[in-house]
Amino acid sequence: MRLAAVVLAAGKGTRMKSGLPKVLHRVCGRAMVEHVLSAVKKAGVHKTILVVGHEAGLVTERVGGGVEYAYQREQLGTAHALMQARCALERFDGDILVVCGDTPLIRPETLAGLVDAHRRGGNAATVLTAVLPDPAGYGRIIRNAGGGLVKIVEQKDATPGELAVREINTGVYCFRAEGLFDALAALGRDNAQGEYYLTDIIEYYAQRNKPVGAATIDDFSEVMGINDRCQLAAVEKIMRRRILDKLMQSGVTVMDPESTFIDDSVQIGPDTVIYPFTIIEGKSKIGEKCIIGPSSRLADSTLGNRVSVSNSVVVESAVGDDCNIGPFAYLRPGCVLDRRVKVGDFVEVKNSRLGDGCKVPHLSYIGDAEVGAGANIGAGTITCNYDGEKKHVTRIGEYAFIGSNTNLVAPVEVGARAVTGAGSTITRDVPPGSLGVARGKQKNIAGWAERKKRRPADNKVE
Ligand code: UD1
Ligand code: CA
């Protein structure tokens, strides 16, 4: 039997009060609709149709290929949204899974279980339900005395008796394709919101003695829909914990899950320890036995094994094995650090390559530079890479020794094993093995302080 999926994502998400369509709001680094699509894909569907409408261009741009799109010009309700997939499913013969784009916690196993229950029951429609401690906001599942499904009532249309029902519609359904679109076409919009409700199909089928069923899940957190930013934060928290649990189970120590934020897409090797107040985002990949944090942010970066990053920010950079970053370092995009590199306190590095064992221990700016293996960059060294119009490259050879407080005015090259004198402003290349000094000569004036009658007490403290 074939299986298709329709994901409803055309709504504006009015309750989000946002310029961004609701389904593009991010949960642990990915748009909520992307989480839903990946669960759908893993549930074994053969074809997915994404219904877009409000800011459709933004949604299709984000989601890209791999799905078919249907367009809902006006957001007239969930039944109307599903109706837009009719063309795409014209000749489809099988079952259709329908999922809302705003329930990113849904798991593939749950979707597959629903399809299973649907098929075993020989149903025309099966709805996934959950029993919530607080059902406010959701559609309620109304059953008859025998427990059979009668209908789904939206919160805004419910009687006080119906509001007391704690079994809710998760917004996930499985339908037999045959007859589905004709039934949708027959539904009206005579309700509190004046919308075509997909939920009405249950009553429509039940009244016509078509078999309808419900599958109930235990873990209701999985089907939490996001309608506003409070729910966004609640879902984010659950998903974050899921990600951390998976990492911990694979051998990563997370010292304080409450203050650790790691995206879904991040990979981390065993025996790495994550200290509190750390954020790891995007396509970051971290090796084994690293120590990350406290108070660090890594974004789209790759770290080798045994790397330590403390109180630092690393963005779009690659850091090799045994490197030591921070405290208080900033690696900006385009840095490549080979092995055993030290980037210490108050150092900023941008778009530069630092060779094996090279050291930038304190208070430096290294931008657009190529630094050879074993070079030592003294405290306060600055690459003057920008002339106000263009960026220029600084080259520092292997085992070069850059004296403290050197300004390297790029383009400039300091050769292998060359040395610069502390406080020099280097504007011309320093050949390999040479010393480059460029600073005013010191002059000592004998007896000057005596003549001024300076005493220690003259060093006033203001
Ligand atoms: C819906 C269900 C409710 C259920 C809840 C579960 C209906 C009428 N109600 O309510 O029973 O408990 O989900 O979370 O179905 N959408 C469109 N086009 C539209 C309207 C909505 O594509 O015209 C999409 C939205 O983008 C969203 C999804 O459908 O992803 C659900 O819409 P939403 O307005 O959030 O429905 P709820 O009020 O939450
Ligand atoms: Ca919703």
Short mmCIF file of C-alpha atoms and ligand atoms in Angstrom, two decimals:
data_model
loop_
_atom_site.label_atom_id
_atom_site.label_comp_id
_atom_site.label_asym_id
_atom_site.label_seq_id
_atom_site.Cartn_x
_atom_site.Cartn_y
_atom_site.Cartn_z
CA MET A 1 0.00 0.00 0.00
CA ARG A 2 1.34 3.42 -0.94
CA LEU A 3 1.64 6.24 1.54
CA ALA A 4 1.66 9.98 0.82
CA ALA A 5 1.91 12.83 3.27
CA VAL A 6 0.41 16.29 3.21
CA VAL A 7 1.93 18.84 5.57
CA LEU A 8 -0.23 21.90 6.21
CA ALA A 9 1.88 25.04 6.41
CA ALA A 10 -0.05 27.82 4.74
CA GLY A 11 -1.28 29.61 7.84
CA LYS A 12 0.04 32.97 8.94
CA GLY A 13 0.28 32.09 12.57
CA THR A 14 -1.51 35.22 13.74
CA ARG A 15 -0.90 34.40 17.38
CA MET A 16 2.88 34.51 16.85
CA LYS A 17 2.63 38.28 16.11
CA SER A 18 5.48 37.93 13.67
CA GLY A 19 6.53 39.03 10.21
CA LEU A 20 7.86 35.53 9.65
CA PRO A 21 5.39 32.76 8.78
CA LYS A 22 4.85 30.58 11.84
CA VAL A 23 6.29 27.37 10.39
CA LEU A 24 9.62 29.11 9.74
CA HIS A 25 10.23 29.97 13.36
CA ARG A 26 13.15 27.93 14.54
CA VAL A 27 13.19 25.19 17.13
CA CYS A 28 16.70 24.09 18.09
CA GLY A 29 18.15 25.61 14.95
CA ARG A 30 15.73 24.31 12.31
CA ALA A 31 12.46 25.75 11.06
CA MET A 32 9.58 23.92 12.72
CA VAL A 33 8.27 22.69 9.37
CA GLU A 34 11.66 21.12 8.63
CA HIS A 35 11.39 18.99 11.77
CA VAL A 36 7.94 17.86 10.67
CA LEU A 37 9.14 17.06 7.15
CA SER A 38 12.06 15.02 8.41
CA ALA A 39 9.76 12.99 10.71
CA VAL A 40 7.40 12.41 7.79
CA LYS A 41 10.23 11.28 5.55
CA LYS A 42 11.52 8.84 8.17
CA ALA A 43 8.00 7.41 8.58
CA GLY A 44 8.35 5.92 5.12
CA VAL A 45 6.17 8.07 2.88
CA HIS A 46 6.57 7.80 -0.88
CA LYS A 47 5.55 11.36 -1.69
CA THR A 48 5.18 14.54 0.36
CA ILE A 49 3.09 17.58 -0.47
CA LEU A 50 3.68 20.76 1.45
CA VAL A 51 0.75 23.18 1.41
CA VAL A 52 2.06 26.74 1.46
CA GLY A 53 0.25 30.05 1.34
CA HIS A 54 1.14 32.92 3.63
CA GLU A 55 4.64 34.10 2.59
CA ALA A 56 4.89 30.97 0.41
CA GLY A 57 8.10 32.19 -1.20
CA LEU A 58 9.92 32.30 2.11
CA VAL A 59 8.75 28.79 2.99
CA THR A 60 9.69 27.22 -0.34
CA GLU A 61 13.05 28.98 -0.27
CA ARG A 62 13.77 27.54 3.16
CA VAL A 63 12.51 24.01 2.50
CA GLY A 64 13.80 23.66 -1.07
CA GLY A 65 13.45 20.44 -3.08
CA GLY A 66 12.47 16.97 -1.95
CA VAL A 67 8.78 17.84 -1.58
CA GLU A 68 5.98 18.87 -3.92
CA TYR A 69 4.23 22.14 -3.23
CA ALA A 70 0.54 22.99 -3.27
CA TYR A 71 -0.55 26.59 -2.96
CA GLN A 72 -3.43 27.81 -0.82
CA ARG A 73 -4.17 31.33 -1.94
CA GLU A 74 -6.51 32.23 0.90
CA GLN A 75 -6.24 30.63 4.32
CA LEU A 76 -9.79 29.41 4.68
CA GLY A 77 -9.09 26.60 7.11
CA THR A 78 -7.40 23.23 7.46
CA ALA A 79 -9.87 21.32 5.26
CA HIS A 80 -9.43 23.91 2.54
CA ALA A 81 -5.67 23.61 2.96
CA LEU A 82 -5.74 19.86 2.46
CA MET A 83 -8.02 20.35 -0.55
CA GLN A 84 -5.19 22.17 -2.32
CA ALA A 85 -3.28 18.88 -2.51
CA ARG A 86 -6.03 17.36 -4.64
CA CYS A 87 -4.24 17.91 -7.98
CA ALA A 88 -0.96 16.51 -6.70
CA LEU A 89 -2.77 13.40 -5.47
CA GLU A 90 -5.19 13.04 -8.40
CA ARG A 91 -4.25 9.51 -9.28
CA PHE A 92 -2.84 8.51 -5.91
CA ASP A 93 -4.21 5.28 -4.55
CA GLY A 94 -3.26 4.48 -0.98
CA ASP A 95 -3.25 6.28 2.35
CA ILE A 96 -2.57 9.91 3.09
CA LEU A 97 -0.93 11.07 6.26
CA VAL A 98 -1.85 14.64 7.20
CA VAL A 99 0.36 16.54 9.63
CA CYS A 100 0.34 20.19 10.66
CA GLY A 101 3.53 22.12 10.10
CA ASP A 102 3.43 23.47 13.65
CA THR A 103 4.01 20.26 15.63
CA PRO A 104 7.78 19.81 15.35
CA LEU A 105 8.11 17.29 18.19
CA ILE A 106 6.23 14.57 16.33
CA ARG A 107 8.31 11.39 15.96
CA PRO A 108 8.52 9.16 12.88
CA GLU A 109 7.61 6.07 14.95
CA THR A 110 4.40 7.78 16.05
CA LEU A 111 3.44 8.55 12.46
CA ALA A 112 4.23 5.01 11.37
CA GLY A 113 2.20 3.67 14.33
CA LEU A 114 -0.79 5.76 13.29
CA VAL A 115 -0.63 4.43 9.72
CA ASP A 116 -0.42 0.92 11.13
CA ALA A 117 -3.46 1.38 13.36
CA HIS A 118 -5.34 2.93 10.44
CA ARG A 119 -4.64 -0.03 8.19
CA ARG A 120 -5.30 -2.67 10.82
CA GLY A 121 -8.63 -1.03 11.61
CA GLY A 122 -9.53 -0.82 7.93
CA ASN A 123 -10.48 2.81 8.55
CA ALA A 124 -11.37 5.57 6.14
CA ALA A 125 -9.97 8.08 8.65
CA THR A 126 -7.89 7.68 11.78
CA VAL A 127 -7.01 10.58 14.03
CA LEU A 128 -4.11 10.70 16.45
CA THR A 129 -5.31 11.81 19.87
CA ALA A 130 -3.76 12.51 23.24
CA VAL A 131 -5.11 13.00 26.74
CA LEU A 132 -3.85 16.28 28.16
CA PRO A 133 -3.87 17.59 31.70
CA ASP A 134 -4.87 20.96 30.22
CA PRO A 135 -6.62 20.61 26.85
CA ALA A 136 -7.16 24.34 26.35
CA GLY A 137 -6.86 25.48 22.75
CA TYR A 138 -7.12 22.07 21.11
CA GLY A 139 -10.04 20.40 19.34
CA ARG A 140 -11.83 17.92 21.63
CA ILE A 141 -12.49 14.29 20.73
CA ILE A 142 -16.16 13.44 21.24
CA ARG A 143 -17.03 9.77 21.62
CA ASN A 144 -20.34 7.95 22.07
CA ALA A 145 -21.29 5.76 25.01
CA GLY A 146 -19.63 2.79 23.34
CA GLY A 147 -16.36 4.72 22.95
CA GLY A 148 -16.85 5.14 19.20
CA LEU A 149 -15.65 8.34 17.59
CA VAL A 150 -18.47 10.81 16.90
CA LYS A 151 -16.77 14.07 16.01
CA ILE A 152 -14.10 16.61 16.82
CA VAL A 153 -15.20 19.95 18.25
CA GLU A 154 -12.97 23.00 18.15
CA GLN A 155 -12.47 24.86 21.41
CA LYS A 156 -14.33 27.90 20.09
CA ASP A 157 -17.37 25.82 19.11
CA ALA A 158 -17.49 23.54 22.15
CA THR A 159 -20.21 23.37 24.78
CA PRO A 160 -19.11 23.50 28.44
CA GLY A 161 -19.57 19.73 28.59
CA GLU A 162 -17.34 19.23 25.54
CA LEU A 163 -14.73 21.62 26.92
CA ALA A 164 -14.34 19.31 29.91
CA VAL A 165 -13.10 16.52 27.63
CA ARG A 166 -9.38 16.05 27.98
CA GLU A 167 -8.82 13.89 24.94
CA ILE A 168 -7.69 16.18 22.15
CA ASN A 169 -7.05 16.17 18.40
CA THR A 170 -3.32 16.32 17.75
CA GLY A 171 -3.89 17.51 14.18
CA VAL A 172 -2.31 14.34 12.78
CA TYR A 173 -4.50 12.05 10.69
CA CYS A 174 -4.35 9.15 8.29
CA PHE A 175 -6.95 9.01 5.50
CA ARG A 176 -7.79 6.52 2.81
CA ALA A 177 -7.21 8.51 -0.39
CA GLU A 178 -10.30 7.14 -2.08
CA GLY A 179 -13.22 9.51 -1.59
CA LEU A 180 -11.25 11.93 0.62
CA PHE A 181 -11.36 14.98 -1.62
CA ASP A 182 -15.03 14.54 -2.47
CA ALA A 183 -15.79 14.43 1.24
CA LEU A 184 -13.70 17.56 1.88
CA ALA A 185 -15.60 19.36 -0.86
CA ALA A 186 -18.84 18.62 0.95
CA LEU A 187 -17.80 20.23 4.25
CA GLY A 188 -19.20 23.62 5.18
CA ARG A 189 -17.84 26.53 7.20
CA ASP A 190 -20.72 27.19 9.56
CA ASN A 191 -18.69 27.54 12.75
CA ALA A 192 -17.28 30.09 15.16
CA GLN A 193 -14.28 30.88 12.93
CA GLY A 194 -16.07 30.64 9.57
CA GLU A 195 -13.36 28.25 8.38
CA TYR A 196 -13.40 24.93 6.58
CA TYR A 197 -12.38 22.61 9.40
CA LEU A 198 -10.59 19.39 8.52
CA THR A 199 -11.82 18.08 11.84
CA ASP A 200 -15.39 18.05 10.47
CA ILE A 201 -14.56 15.13 8.24
CA ILE A 202 -14.76 12.77 11.21
CA GLU A 203 -18.42 13.56 11.82
CA TYR A 204 -19.08 13.51 8.07
CA TYR A 205 -17.64 10.00 7.76
CA ALA A 206 -19.17 8.73 11.01
CA GLN A 207 -22.66 9.81 9.93
CA ARG A 208 -22.20 7.92 6.67
CA ASN A 209 -21.03 4.79 8.48
CA LYS A 210 -17.54 4.99 7.12
CA PRO A 211 -15.10 3.42 9.57
CA VAL A 212 -13.31 6.11 11.60
CA GLY A 213 -10.91 5.45 14.43
CA ALA A 214 -8.53 7.06 16.86
CA ALA A 215 -5.05 6.12 18.00
CA THR A 216 -4.01 7.64 21.30
CA ILE A 217 -0.43 8.43 22.24
CA ASP A 218 0.92 8.48 25.75
CA ASP A 219 3.61 11.11 25.42
CA PHE A 220 1.46 14.14 24.75
CA SER A 221 4.47 16.46 24.69
CA GLU A 222 5.20 15.03 21.25
CA VAL A 223 2.12 16.56 19.68
CA MET A 224 2.28 20.01 21.23
CA GLY A 225 1.26 22.48 18.58
CA ILE A 226 2.94 25.86 18.47
CA ASN A 227 0.52 28.75 18.17
CA ASP A 228 2.31 31.47 20.11
CA ARG A 229 5.78 32.26 21.41
CA CYS A 230 5.15 30.79 24.84
CA GLN A 231 4.43 27.45 23.21
CA LEU A 232 7.48 27.97 20.99
CA ALA A 233 9.65 28.25 24.10
CA ALA A 234 7.98 25.24 25.72
CA VAL A 235 8.55 23.08 22.64
CA GLU A 236 12.12 24.35 22.26
CA LYS A 237 12.81 23.22 25.81
CA ILE A 238 11.49 19.72 25.21
CA MET A 239 13.36 19.33 21.96
CA ARG A 240 16.54 20.69 23.50
CA ARG A 241 16.33 18.08 26.22
CA ARG A 242 15.75 15.35 23.63
CA ILE A 243 18.89 16.41 21.77
CA LEU A 244 20.94 16.53 24.98
CA ASP A 245 19.64 13.13 26.12
CA LYS A 246 20.70 11.61 22.82
CA LEU A 247 24.15 13.17 23.13
CA MET A 248 24.52 12.03 26.74
CA GLN A 249 23.50 8.51 25.73
CA SER A 250 26.19 8.56 23.06
CA GLY A 251 28.89 9.43 25.60
CA VAL A 252 28.94 13.22 25.87
CA THR A 253 28.92 14.78 29.35
CA VAL A 254 26.54 17.72 29.61
CA MET A 255 27.23 19.24 32.97
CA ASP A 256 24.06 21.30 33.14
CA PRO A 257 21.35 20.51 30.58
CA GLU A 258 19.36 23.51 31.81
CA SER A 259 21.94 25.95 30.53
CA THR A 260 23.19 24.10 27.46
CA PHE A 261 21.75 24.76 24.00
CA ILE A 262 22.70 22.45 21.16
CA ASP A 263 21.09 22.33 17.72
CA ASP A 264 19.66 19.21 16.23
CA SER A 265 22.26 19.23 13.47
CA VAL A 266 25.34 19.20 15.74
CA GLN A 267 27.58 16.14 16.10
CA ILE A 268 29.74 15.57 19.18
CA GLY A 269 32.19 12.75 19.90
CA PRO A 270 32.32 10.66 23.10
CA ASP A 271 34.02 11.86 26.28
CA THR A 272 33.62 15.45 25.31
CA VAL A 273 32.48 17.55 28.26
CA ILE A 274 30.16 20.51 27.80
CA TYR A 275 30.33 23.06 30.60
CA PRO A 276 27.37 25.31 31.46
CA PHE A 277 26.14 28.30 29.46
CA THR A 278 27.23 26.91 26.13
CA ILE A 279 25.50 27.21 22.76
CA ILE A 280 26.48 24.99 19.83
CA GLU A 281 24.76 25.74 16.57
CA GLY A 282 24.31 24.78 12.94
CA LYS A 283 26.55 22.30 11.22
CA SER A 284 29.08 22.17 14.03
CA LYS A 285 31.01 18.96 14.46
CA ILE A 286 33.06 18.35 17.59
CA GLY A 287 35.50 15.51 18.14
CA GLU A 288 36.23 13.33 21.15
CA LYS A 289 37.55 14.33 24.57
CA CYS A 290 37.02 18.05 24.04
CA ILE A 291 36.17 20.49 26.80
CA ILE A 292 33.71 23.12 25.63
CA GLY A 293 32.66 26.04 27.81
CA PRO A 294 31.76 27.45 30.16
CA SER A 295 30.06 30.37 28.43
CA SER A 296 31.02 29.58 24.86
CA ARG A 297 29.28 29.73 21.52
CA LEU A 298 30.24 27.59 18.55
CA ALA A 299 28.47 28.08 15.23
CA ASP A 300 28.98 26.08 12.04
CA SER A 301 32.45 25.08 13.15
CA THR A 302 34.48 21.89 13.20
CA LEU A 303 36.65 20.92 16.15
CA GLY A 304 39.09 18.00 16.23
CA ASN A 305 39.79 15.83 19.27
CA ARG A 306 40.97 17.07 22.70
CA VAL A 307 40.23 20.69 21.87
CA SER A 308 39.44 23.06 24.68
CA VAL A 309 37.30 26.16 24.22
CA SER A 310 36.64 28.32 27.25
CA ASN A 311 34.54 31.51 27.45
CA SER A 312 34.95 32.00 23.72
CA VAL A 313 33.10 32.39 20.45
CA VAL A 314 33.98 30.30 17.37
CA VAL A 315 32.14 30.99 14.13
CA GLU A 316 32.51 29.18 10.77
CA SER A 317 35.99 27.96 11.57
CA ALA A 318 37.91 24.70 11.69
CA VAL A 319 40.04 23.88 14.72
CA GLY A 320 42.45 20.93 14.68
CA ASP A 321 43.31 18.36 17.36
CA ASP A 322 44.70 19.51 20.73
CA CYS A 323 44.09 23.21 20.19
CA ASN A 324 43.44 25.49 23.11
CA ILE A 325 41.04 28.40 22.65
CA GLY A 326 40.39 31.14 25.19
CA PRO A 327 39.46 32.22 27.68
CA PHE A 328 37.84 35.19 25.92
CA ALA A 329 38.92 34.48 22.36
CA TYR A 330 36.92 35.18 19.21
CA LEU A 331 37.44 33.12 16.08
CA ARG A 332 35.54 34.79 13.26
CA PRO A 333 34.59 33.13 9.97
CA GLY A 334 37.27 31.53 7.85
CA CYS A 335 39.82 30.48 10.46
CA VAL A 336 41.69 27.24 10.03
CA LEU A 337 43.79 26.16 12.99
CA ASP A 338 46.05 23.16 12.50
CA ARG A 339 47.00 21.04 15.50
CA ARG A 340 48.16 22.17 18.97
CA VAL A 341 47.46 25.83 18.24
CA LYS A 342 46.92 28.18 21.15
CA VAL A 343 44.67 31.19 20.80
CA GLY A 344 44.58 32.78 24.22
CA ASP A 345 42.83 35.54 26.08
CA PHE A 346 41.47 38.59 24.28
CA VAL A 347 42.61 37.40 20.88
CA GLU A 348 40.53 37.90 17.76
CA VAL A 349 41.35 35.87 14.66
CA LYS A 350 39.59 36.27 11.32
CA ASN A 351 39.98 34.45 8.00
CA SER A 352 43.44 33.17 8.86
CA ARG A 353 45.35 29.96 8.85
CA LEU A 354 47.48 29.15 11.91
CA GLY A 355 49.99 26.31 11.47
CA ASP A 356 50.79 23.42 13.82
CA GLY A 357 51.83 24.45 17.31
CA CYS A 358 51.60 28.16 16.64
CA LYS A 359 50.77 30.42 19.58
CA VAL A 360 48.84 33.67 19.87
CA PRO A 361 48.58 33.78 23.64
CA HIS A 362 47.21 37.25 24.42
CA LEU A 363 45.67 40.52 23.26
CA SER A 364 46.09 40.25 19.49
CA TYR A 365 44.18 40.78 16.27
CA ILE A 366 45.13 38.40 13.49
CA GLY A 367 43.15 38.97 10.27
CA ASP A 368 43.71 37.68 6.73
CA ALA A 369 46.97 36.07 7.82
CA GLU A 370 48.88 32.90 7.11
CA VAL A 371 50.94 31.92 10.10
CA GLY A 372 53.47 29.10 9.78
CA ALA A 373 53.94 26.18 12.16
CA GLY A 374 55.57 26.97 15.49
CA ALA A 375 55.37 30.74 15.12
CA ASN A 376 54.97 32.76 18.32
CA ILE A 377 52.92 35.91 18.19
CA GLY A 378 53.71 38.26 21.08
CA ALA A 379 51.09 40.00 23.20
CA GLY A 380 49.45 42.97 21.57
CA THR A 381 50.39 42.08 17.99
CA ILE A 382 48.07 43.55 15.38
CA THR A 383 47.82 42.72 11.71
CA CYS A 384 46.89 46.00 10.05
CA ASN A 385 44.99 44.23 7.28
CA TYR A 386 42.66 47.00 6.16
CA ASP A 387 43.76 50.19 4.46
CA GLY A 388 40.29 51.67 4.46
CA GLU A 389 39.49 50.22 1.06
CA LYS A 390 40.94 46.76 0.71
CA LYS A 391 41.97 43.86 2.93
CA HIS A 392 45.56 42.66 2.62
CA VAL A 393 47.36 39.48 3.61
CA THR A 394 50.05 39.09 6.27
CA ARG A 395 52.39 36.11 5.96
CA ILE A 396 54.37 34.90 8.94
CA GLY A 397 56.84 32.07 8.34
CA GLU A 398 57.50 28.94 10.39
CA TYR A 399 58.99 29.50 13.84
CA ALA A 400 58.97 33.25 13.38
CA PHE A 401 58.95 35.23 16.63
CA ILE A 402 56.79 38.34 16.56
CA GLY A 403 57.76 40.66 19.40
CA SER A 404 55.11 42.08 21.68
CA ASN A 405 53.08 44.96 20.34
CA THR A 406 54.18 44.57 16.74
CA ASN A 407 52.05 46.20 14.06
CA LEU A 408 52.25 44.24 10.82
CA VAL A 409 51.12 46.57 8.05
CA ALA A 410 49.79 44.31 5.31
CA PRO A 411 50.60 43.29 2.68
CA VAL A 412 53.76 42.19 4.43
CA GLU A 413 55.75 39.03 5.04
CA VAL A 414 57.91 37.98 7.97
CA GLY A 415 60.12 35.08 6.85
CA ALA A 416 60.68 31.74 8.55
CA ARG A 417 62.53 32.01 11.87
CA ALA A 418 62.65 35.80 11.53
CA VAL A 419 62.13 38.02 14.59
CA THR A 420 60.48 41.41 14.99
CA GLY A 421 61.47 43.78 17.76
CA ALA A 422 58.83 44.53 20.38
CA GLY A 423 56.85 47.64 19.53
CA SER A 424 57.84 47.65 15.86
CA THR A 425 55.58 48.83 13.08
CA ILE A 426 56.63 46.53 10.25
CA THR A 427 55.84 47.94 6.82
CA ARG A 428 58.43 46.06 4.76
CA ASP A 429 59.10 42.33 4.48
CA VAL A 430 61.49 40.81 7.00
CA PRO A 431 63.66 38.18 5.27
CA PRO A 432 63.91 34.66 6.79
CA GLY A 433 66.16 34.49 9.83
CA SER A 434 66.47 38.31 10.13
CA LEU A 435 65.51 40.72 12.86
CA GLY A 436 63.14 43.51 11.85
CA VAL A 437 63.09 46.50 14.19
CA ALA A 438 61.12 49.63 13.41
CA ARG A 439 60.72 51.89 16.40
CA GLY A 440 62.10 55.12 17.77
CA LYS A 441 65.45 54.76 19.51
CA GLN A 442 65.33 55.16 23.28
CA LYS A 443 67.11 58.17 24.74
CA ASN A 444 67.88 58.44 28.49
CA ILE A 445 68.26 61.94 29.94
CA ALA A 446 70.44 61.77 33.03
CA GLY A 447 69.23 63.57 36.18
CA TRP A 448 65.98 64.75 34.55
CA ALA A 449 63.72 63.53 37.35
CA GLU A 450 66.02 64.99 40.02
CA ARG A 451 65.95 68.37 38.36
CA LYS A 452 62.13 68.29 38.31
CA LYS A 453 62.28 67.38 42.02
CA ARG A 454 59.99 64.49 41.45
CA ARG A 455 59.26 62.37 44.49
CA PRO A 456 57.18 59.21 44.71
CA ALA A 457 54.32 61.26 46.19
CA ASP A 458 54.06 63.16 42.86
CA ASN A 459 52.60 60.04 41.24
CA LYS A 460 49.17 61.29 42.11
CA VAL A 461 46.27 58.94 42.35
CA GLU A 462 43.20 60.73 41.03
C1 UD1 B 1 -5.90 22.54 14.67
C2 UD1 B 1 -7.13 21.63 14.76
C3 UD1 B 1 -7.38 21.27 16.22
C4 UD1 B 1 -6.16 20.59 16.78
C5 UD1 B 1 -4.90 21.45 16.59
C6 UD1 B 1 -3.68 20.62 16.93
C7 UD1 B 1 -8.62 22.29 12.93
C8 UD1 B 1 -9.85 23.03 12.57
N1 UD1 B 1 -8.26 22.32 14.21
O1 UD1 B 1 -6.21 23.73 15.37
O2 UD1 B 1 -8.50 20.41 16.30
O3 UD1 B 1 -6.36 20.32 18.14
O4 UD1 B 1 -4.78 21.84 15.21
O5 UD1 B 1 -2.52 21.40 16.94
O6 UD1 B 1 -8.04 21.69 12.07
N2 UD1 B 1 -3.22 25.88 7.99
C9 UD1 B 1 -3.20 26.04 6.63
N3 UD1 B 1 -4.19 26.72 6.02
C10 UD1 B 1 -5.25 27.24 6.71
C11 UD1 B 1 -5.28 27.07 8.11
C12 UD1 B 1 -4.25 26.39 8.74
O7 UD1 B 1 -2.28 25.57 5.98
O8 UD1 B 1 -6.14 27.82 6.05
C13 UD1 B 1 -2.11 25.15 8.65
C14 UD1 B 1 -1.33 26.03 9.58
O9 UD1 B 1 -0.21 26.58 8.90
C15 UD1 B 1 -0.90 25.07 10.67
C16 UD1 B 1 -1.95 23.99 10.65
O10 UD1 B 1 -2.66 24.13 9.43
O11 UD1 B 1 0.36 24.47 10.39
C17 UD1 B 1 -2.90 24.10 11.83
O12 UD1 B 1 -3.54 25.37 11.82
P1 UD1 B 1 -3.82 26.15 13.16
O13 UD1 B 1 -4.48 27.43 12.81
O14 UD1 B 1 -2.61 26.21 14.00
O15 UD1 B 1 -4.92 25.19 13.82
P2 UD1 B 1 -5.30 25.08 15.35
O16 UD1 B 1 -6.16 26.21 15.73
O17 UD1 B 1 -4.08 24.86 16.16
CA CA B 2 -1.94 24.83 15.75
#
